[in-house]
Backbone as CSV, one residue per row, in Angstrom:
resi,resn,N_x,N_y,N_z,CA_x,CA_y,CA_z,C_x,C_y,C_z
1,MET,0.910,-1.320,-0.227,-0.071,-0.085,0.074,0.878,1.305,-0.221
2,SER,0.689,2.270,-0.984,1.295,3.465,-1.205,0.564,4.792,-0.535
3,THR,1.261,5.573,0.097,0.674,6.459,1.057,1.373,7.837,0.378
4,ALA,0.635,8.946,0.360,0.944,10.053,-0.262,0.556,11.012,0.826
5,LEU,1.191,12.195,0.976,1.053,13.402,1.844,0.347,14.338,0.973
6,ILE,-0.810,15.083,1.060,-1.479,16.201,0.458,-1.410,17.301,1.497
7,ILE,-0.840,18.439,1.048,-0.492,19.602,1.831,-1.444,20.455,1.010
8,VAL,-2.598,21.054,1.587,-3.433,21.976,1.093,-3.376,23.315,1.344
9,ASP,-3.407,24.161,0.732,-3.163,25.799,0.463,-2.629,26.611,1.896
10,ILE,-1.385,25.746,2.239,-0.561,26.562,3.362,0.396,27.827,2.717
11,GLN,-0.705,28.684,2.380,-0.088,29.950,1.399,-0.052,31.243,2.621
12,ASN,0.724,32.261,1.676,0.931,33.414,2.762,-0.274,34.398,2.738
13,ASP,-1.502,34.437,2.093,-2.791,35.224,2.585,-3.342,34.603,3.653
14,TYR,-3.265,33.350,4.127,-3.727,33.180,5.234,-2.946,33.356,6.805
15,PHE,-1.897,34.138,6.243,-1.076,34.247,7.434,-1.322,35.845,8.163
16,PRO,-0.597,36.217,9.145,-0.502,37.806,9.619,-0.354,38.604,8.448
17,ASN,-1.141,39.788,8.014,-1.198,40.620,7.310,-1.499,40.097,5.701
18,GLY,-2.122,38.776,5.718,-2.328,37.972,4.403,-3.794,38.722,4.055
19,ARG,-4.546,38.405,3.082,-5.984,39.049,2.937,-7.257,38.087,3.545
20,MET,-6.535,36.915,4.007,-7.736,35.940,4.304,-6.990,35.351,5.917
21,GLU,-6.464,36.102,6.984,-5.718,35.425,8.155,-6.610,34.767,8.934
22,LEU,-5.882,33.365,9.183,-6.871,32.213,9.856,-6.287,32.695,11.218
23,SER,-7.091,31.817,12.189,-6.847,31.548,13.544,-5.697,30.555,13.738
24,ASN,-4.525,31.055,14.326,-3.300,30.267,14.594,-2.762,29.539,13.259
25,PRO,-2.419,30.082,12.293,-2.054,29.366,11.025,-0.326,28.976,11.503
26,GLU,0.337,29.870,12.334,1.693,29.348,12.506,1.734,28.092,13.039
27,LYS,1.065,27.824,13.966,0.958,26.315,14.864,0.618,25.257,13.888
28,ALA,-0.465,25.697,13.023,-0.849,24.319,11.959,0.338,24.157,10.932
29,ALA,1.129,25.415,10.615,2.130,25.218,9.660,3.202,24.615,10.109
30,ASP,3.628,24.672,11.156,4.655,23.976,12.064,4.522,22.708,12.288
31,ASN,3.246,22.047,12.518,2.987,20.954,12.606,2.958,20.204,11.283
32,ALA,2.747,21.083,10.024,2.758,20.511,8.762,3.997,20.258,8.220
33,ALA,5.099,21.107,8.788,6.429,21.223,8.666,7.035,19.624,9.171
34,LYS,6.508,19.444,10.240,7.045,17.995,11.294,6.492,16.677,10.172
35,VAL,5.251,16.691,9.687,4.813,15.732,8.956,5.612,15.608,7.587
36,ILE,5.961,16.799,6.955,6.451,16.949,5.546,8.043,16.227,5.950
37,ASP,8.610,16.605,6.548,9.886,16.442,7.217,9.774,14.692,7.354
38,TRP,8.884,14.077,8.242,8.901,12.919,8.163,8.655,12.225,6.579
39,PHE,7.930,12.935,5.869,7.818,12.050,4.468,8.990,12.288,3.663
40,ARG,9.784,13.575,4.028,10.934,13.482,3.084,11.823,12.675,3.297
41,LYS,12.037,12.125,4.812,12.958,10.982,4.918,12.341,9.577,4.818
42,ASN,10.940,9.423,4.477,10.216,8.005,4.587,9.727,7.551,3.190
43,ASN,9.378,9.022,2.698,8.172,8.474,1.473,8.749,9.863,0.624
44,LYS,9.399,10.472,0.284,9.658,11.454,-0.317,9.228,11.570,-1.932
45,ASP,8.676,10.735,-2.331,8.252,10.682,-3.879,6.732,10.850,-3.811
46,ASN,6.136,10.803,-2.614,4.491,10.881,-2.340,4.098,12.093,-1.842
47,ILE,4.832,13.273,-2.297,4.526,14.537,-1.649,3.825,15.416,-2.523
48,PHE,2.585,15.762,-2.119,1.867,16.601,-2.937,1.219,18.230,-2.539
49,HIS,2.161,19.214,-2.947,1.446,20.276,-2.405,0.545,21.033,-3.258
50,VAL,-0.500,21.538,-2.629,-1.612,22.103,-3.419,-1.827,23.298,-3.183
51,GLN,-1.509,24.021,-4.107,-1.533,25.739,-4.224,-2.973,26.231,-5.109
52,HIS,-3.743,26.805,-4.151,-4.812,27.521,-5.043,-4.885,28.884,-5.179
53,ILE,-4.910,28.880,-6.564,-5.026,30.158,-7.338,-6.254,30.727,-7.587
54,ALA,-6.654,31.798,-7.197,-8.017,32.654,-7.374,-8.348,32.519,-8.966
55,GLY,-9.776,31.899,-9.286,-10.167,31.547,-10.695,-10.698,33.239,-10.956
56,SER,-11.167,33.817,-9.920,-11.345,35.191,-10.359,-11.164,36.049,-9.239
57,PRO,-11.132,37.356,-9.540,-10.797,38.365,-8.511,-11.602,38.698,-7.202
58,GLU,-13.019,38.279,-7.589,-13.954,38.125,-6.435,-13.759,37.358,-5.219
59,LEU,-12.717,36.319,-5.660,-12.402,35.476,-4.321,-11.796,36.583,-3.331
60,GLY,-11.117,37.551,-3.700,-10.366,38.132,-2.749,-9.051,38.168,-2.340
61,PHE,-8.551,36.934,-2.541,-7.270,35.959,-1.916,-6.719,35.035,-2.692
62,PHE,-5.580,35.068,-2.819,-5.122,33.811,-3.563,-4.835,34.423,-4.799
63,LEU,-4.838,35.641,-5.457,-5.008,36.608,-6.727,-3.531,35.876,-7.242
64,PRO,-3.507,35.390,-8.572,-2.664,35.074,-9.456,-1.351,36.188,-9.202
65,ASP,-0.206,35.609,-9.352,0.863,36.471,-9.358,0.929,37.442,-8.015
66,THR,0.515,36.957,-6.855,0.741,37.988,-5.670,1.618,36.984,-4.545
67,GLU,1.965,37.521,-3.838,2.671,37.018,-2.778,1.694,36.506,-1.923
68,GLY,0.697,36.900,-1.761,-0.167,36.124,-0.840,-0.582,34.572,-1.304
69,ALA,-0.759,34.256,-2.760,-0.835,33.104,-3.125,0.101,32.027,-3.241
70,GLU,1.227,32.873,-2.914,2.392,31.756,-2.622,2.732,30.934,-1.248
71,ILE,3.336,29.778,-1.441,3.095,28.763,-0.493,4.044,29.227,0.449
72,HIS,3.181,29.357,1.636,4.147,29.806,2.688,5.694,29.132,2.985
73,GLU,6.740,29.988,3.629,8.247,29.627,3.584,7.983,28.258,4.631
74,THR,7.302,28.030,5.503,7.441,27.037,6.631,7.320,25.507,5.760
75,VAL,6.455,25.407,4.732,6.300,24.304,3.678,6.602,24.478,2.439
76,LEU,7.528,25.329,2.183,7.905,25.359,0.809,8.222,23.842,0.357
77,PRO,7.796,23.676,-1.117,7.903,22.381,-1.801,9.798,22.294,-2.276
78,LEU,10.118,21.099,-2.242,11.319,21.051,-2.497,11.280,20.913,-4.091
79,GLU,12.420,21.056,-4.896,12.533,21.048,-6.208,11.877,19.965,-6.921
80,ASN,12.068,18.571,-6.074,11.375,17.469,-6.707,9.982,16.906,-6.473
81,GLU,9.426,17.894,-5.535,7.923,17.606,-5.087,6.946,18.311,-5.700
82,ASN,5.849,17.360,-5.949,4.857,17.781,-6.784,3.933,18.863,-6.272
83,ILE,3.565,20.161,-7.555,2.703,21.262,-7.104,1.429,21.248,-7.920
84,ILE,0.608,20.896,-7.208,-0.979,20.962,-7.790,-1.607,22.138,-7.808
85,VAL,-2.090,23.013,-8.860,-2.603,24.094,-8.738,-4.180,23.792,-9.386
86,LYS,-4.843,24.432,-8.023,-6.132,24.335,-8.104,-6.834,25.661,-8.010
87,ASN,-8.545,25.663,-8.623,-8.953,27.015,-8.622,-10.138,26.512,-7.575
88,PHE,-10.453,25.649,-7.201,-11.711,25.044,-6.162,-11.452,24.460,-4.961
89,PRO,-12.202,24.606,-4.058,-11.914,24.062,-2.561,-11.337,22.682,-2.718
90,ASN,-11.885,21.817,-3.607,-11.695,20.537,-3.969,-10.647,20.391,-4.573
91,SER,-9.412,19.658,-4.025,-8.204,19.672,-4.625,-8.051,18.774,-5.825
92,PHE,-9.116,17.922,-5.773,-9.243,17.029,-7.022,-9.847,17.293,-8.203
93,LEU,-10.884,18.642,-7.974,-11.904,19.160,-9.123,-10.766,20.140,-10.156
94,LYS,-10.865,19.330,-11.154,-10.379,20.047,-12.536,-8.706,20.041,-12.220
95,THR,-8.213,19.316,-11.379,-6.758,18.935,-11.355,-6.169,17.488,-11.851
96,ASP,-4.995,17.494,-12.051,-4.427,16.095,-12.096,-3.771,15.423,-10.765
97,LEU,-4.294,15.878,-9.720,-4.062,15.211,-8.536,-4.468,13.641,-8.408
98,GLU,-5.701,13.242,-9.133,-5.899,12.069,-8.913,-4.714,11.161,-9.917
99,SER,-4.912,11.529,-10.930,-4.083,10.759,-11.950,-2.432,10.603,-11.512
100,LYS,-2.106,11.675,-10.710,-0.625,11.816,-10.391,-0.583,10.432,-9.160
101,LEU,-1.846,10.494,-8.090,-1.931,9.531,-7.241,-1.895,8.162,-8.066
102,LYS,-2.607,7.730,-8.749,-3.001,6.640,-9.490,-1.409,6.049,-10.109
103,GLU,-0.685,7.037,-10.874,0.378,6.598,-11.263,1.370,6.246,-10.555
104,LYS,1.235,6.736,-9.231,2.319,6.396,-8.249,1.593,4.839,-7.484
105,GLY,0.307,4.471,-7.734,0.163,3.614,-7.050,-0.453,3.799,-5.582
106,VAL,-0.708,5.253,-5.483,-1.145,5.622,-3.862,-2.654,4.825,-3.965
107,THR,-3.081,4.497,-2.460,-4.240,3.664,-2.163,-4.391,4.606,-0.741
108,LYS,-3.392,5.273,-0.115,-3.733,5.965,1.243,-3.334,7.460,0.963
109,VAL,-4.080,8.172,1.614,-3.451,9.641,1.822,-3.592,10.248,3.140
110,ILE,-2.722,11.074,3.186,-2.532,11.893,4.608,-2.917,13.420,4.189
111,VAL,-3.831,13.675,4.668,-4.182,15.379,4.326,-4.082,16.406,5.671
112,LEU,-3.349,17.344,5.265,-3.532,18.506,6.006,-3.241,19.908,5.472
113,GLY,-3.648,20.833,6.399,-3.374,22.330,5.278,-4.772,23.153,6.117
114,MET,-5.288,23.923,5.173,-6.083,25.196,5.396,-6.981,25.548,4.357
115,MET,-7.986,25.753,4.822,-8.699,26.025,5.865,-9.639,24.590,6.118
116,THR,-9.644,24.187,7.480,-10.445,23.030,7.764,-11.844,23.241,7.180
117,HIS,-12.314,24.128,7.191,-14.314,23.938,7.062,-14.367,24.385,5.492
118,MET,-13.347,24.423,4.716,-13.396,24.610,3.352,-12.719,23.678,2.520
119,CYS,-11.428,23.964,1.796,-10.765,23.227,1.250,-10.484,22.047,1.875
120,ILE,-9.917,21.807,3.195,-9.551,20.417,3.790,-11.024,19.610,3.602
121,ASP,-12.165,19.899,4.544,-13.374,19.309,4.289,-13.619,18.984,2.763
122,ALA,-13.495,19.669,1.862,-13.920,19.410,0.660,-12.887,18.404,-0.034
123,THR,-11.666,18.477,0.362,-10.576,17.681,-0.228,-10.702,16.034,0.406
124,VAL,-10.647,15.933,1.998,-10.919,14.997,2.440,-12.270,14.284,1.876
125,ARG,-13.516,14.811,1.836,-14.604,13.794,1.464,-14.336,13.137,-0.138
126,ALA,-13.625,14.186,-0.885,-13.489,13.870,-2.314,-12.491,12.741,-2.332
127,ALA,-11.255,12.540,-1.551,-10.467,11.429,-1.495,-11.283,10.218,-1.094
128,VAL,-12.083,10.141,-0.170,-12.811,9.134,0.629,-13.666,8.638,-0.596
129,ASP,-14.217,9.609,-1.284,-15.697,9.330,-2.563,-14.606,8.715,-3.510
130,LEU,-13.376,9.083,-3.889,-12.776,8.482,-4.972,-11.873,7.009,-4.336
131,GLY,-12.136,6.720,-3.105,-11.626,5.417,-2.930,-10.190,5.297,-1.802
132,TYR,-9.898,6.475,-1.668,-8.554,6.773,-0.742,-8.852,6.113,0.562
133,GLU,-8.046,5.400,1.348,-8.081,5.285,2.715,-7.515,6.787,3.227
134,THR,-8.204,7.516,3.920,-7.931,9.048,4.290,-7.530,9.215,5.847
135,THR,-6.403,9.886,6.126,-6.105,10.453,7.432,-6.115,11.975,7.356
136,LEU,-6.743,12.273,8.341,-6.576,13.867,8.335,-5.574,14.084,9.894
137,ILE,-4.630,15.088,9.394,-3.733,15.354,10.714,-4.392,16.737,11.195
138,GLU,-4.960,16.720,12.251,-6.187,17.654,12.381,-5.481,19.165,13.026
139,ASP,-4.284,18.880,13.809,-3.674,19.810,14.448,-2.431,20.650,13.579
140,ALA,-2.394,20.246,12.277,-1.835,20.651,10.994,-2.632,21.295,10.172
141,CYS,-3.859,21.918,10.541,-5.016,22.370,10.206,-5.510,23.800,10.749
142,ALA,-6.020,24.776,10.006,-6.240,25.924,10.264,-7.655,26.279,9.788
143,THR,-8.388,27.090,10.538,-9.512,27.819,10.049,-9.707,29.325,10.686
144,LEU,-10.869,29.652,10.575,-11.087,31.280,11.147,-12.478,31.211,11.548
145,ASP,-12.966,32.625,12.578,-13.892,32.340,12.659,-15.186,32.707,11.511
146,LEU,-16.342,32.249,11.831,-17.432,32.300,10.597,-18.511,32.897,11.353
147,THR,-19.022,33.871,10.364,-20.463,34.568,10.964,-21.461,34.398,10.248
148,TYR,-22.690,33.976,10.619,-23.977,33.858,9.776,-25.194,34.537,10.615
149,GLU,-25.923,35.257,9.862,-27.012,35.971,10.565,-26.661,36.513,11.661
150,GLY,-25.485,37.231,11.856,-24.877,37.814,13.098,-24.873,37.418,14.234
151,LYS,-24.475,35.579,14.305,-23.855,34.927,14.969,-22.328,34.644,14.615
152,THR,-21.568,34.606,15.492,-20.253,34.412,15.339,-19.874,33.136,15.781
153,VAL,-19.298,32.063,15.039,-18.742,30.909,15.597,-17.135,30.786,15.655
154,PRO,-16.546,30.950,17.057,-15.224,30.890,16.939,-14.214,29.740,16.014
155,ALA,-13.326,30.290,15.514,-12.490,29.163,14.757,-12.441,28.082,15.397
156,GLU,-11.857,27.876,16.728,-11.623,26.354,17.357,-13.033,25.714,17.019
157,GLN,-14.096,26.297,17.371,-15.366,25.459,17.341,-15.407,25.150,15.981
158,VAL,-15.121,25.879,15.035,-15.502,25.414,13.628,-14.541,24.397,13.194
159,HIS,-13.447,24.747,13.779,-12.244,23.499,13.586,-12.902,21.899,13.869
160,TYR,-13.033,22.141,15.000,-13.581,20.918,15.832,-14.844,20.055,15.306
161,ALA,-15.894,21.308,14.938,-17.072,20.680,14.351,-16.710,19.834,13.009
162,PHE,-15.793,20.395,12.306,-15.884,19.683,10.924,-14.674,18.803,11.183
163,VAL,-13.952,18.739,11.924,-12.841,17.697,12.339,-13.957,16.261,12.768
164,ARG,-14.671,16.498,13.726,-15.632,15.484,14.146,-16.449,14.968,13.238
165,ALA,-17.039,15.846,12.094,-17.922,15.375,11.408,-17.233,14.544,10.039
166,LEU,-15.925,15.007,9.825,-15.259,14.081,8.839,-14.707,12.536,9.584
167,GLU,-14.276,12.976,11.023,-14.010,11.407,11.618,-15.000,10.606,11.774
168,SER,-16.473,11.277,11.761,-17.536,10.422,12.225,-17.988,9.140,11.163
169,MET,-17.742,9.678,9.632,-18.122,8.800,8.645,-17.160,9.087,7.711
170,TYR,-15.742,10.007,7.545,-15.418,9.929,6.541,-13.837,9.471,6.576
171,CYS,-12.863,10.050,7.646,-11.460,9.543,7.489,-11.133,9.139,9.127
172,ASN,-9.863,8.906,9.220,-9.237,8.652,10.577,-8.715,10.074,10.641
173,VAL,-8.893,10.336,11.787,-8.019,11.774,12.360,-6.969,11.606,13.435
174,SER,-5.952,12.277,13.291,-4.997,12.162,14.299,-4.179,13.538,14.531
175,SER,-3.554,13.517,15.582,-2.526,14.769,15.566,-1.208,14.180,15.042
176,THR,-0.393,15.359,15.041,0.894,15.288,14.401,1.873,14.267,15.324
177,GLU,1.545,14.419,16.902,2.464,13.874,17.504,2.038,12.116,17.177
178,ASP,0.971,11.777,17.391,0.361,10.613,17.068,0.764,9.899,15.697
179,PHE,0.641,10.743,14.680,1.189,10.346,13.496,2.581,9.957,13.490
180,LEU,3.273,10.876,13.900,5.005,10.923,14.262,5.183,9.264,14.913
181,LYS,4.581,9.244,15.854,4.818,7.944,16.904,4.563,6.678,16.202
182,GLN,3.252,6.501,15.365,2.605,5.616,14.916,3.363,5.022,13.709
183,ASN,4.092,5.964,13.034,5.112,5.722,11.768,6.399,5.781,11.822
């Protein structure tokens, strides 16, 4: 069984002074870097960095050719690592991610990145729907406060609600520390 790491949207616009600052992106990126380091030592051919580039300026962030759209320095890809450019929350939609995973015989994926409630949720669900055994490294993910109808849900609650929903029916969930201990 071949395993791949999918690093979703750890990009500058999600960090302080970015156009869509998340809650604690540095902590999530630091944990992601630990998992990336493990893969670089143990499974270096199966690392996939996903970079969201806005399909239209209305998105307001990840605009083409901006510093905000660049992958954050904490998790910069090495020369031999795969970069998948996407325009939608789902990392598989209209990208070559699935074909590249199939080329490498991947049957299991480890997912981490940003934002928990959007691109992580969409990517995990798609991976499972495509038949991949999927694990989410939850503390290597980040999100933000959400407001609806004048009610604000704090980022931590948004994060854990989505993590629990994914764990209940879709994927395994692990912390960075537990992943590193078990592998």
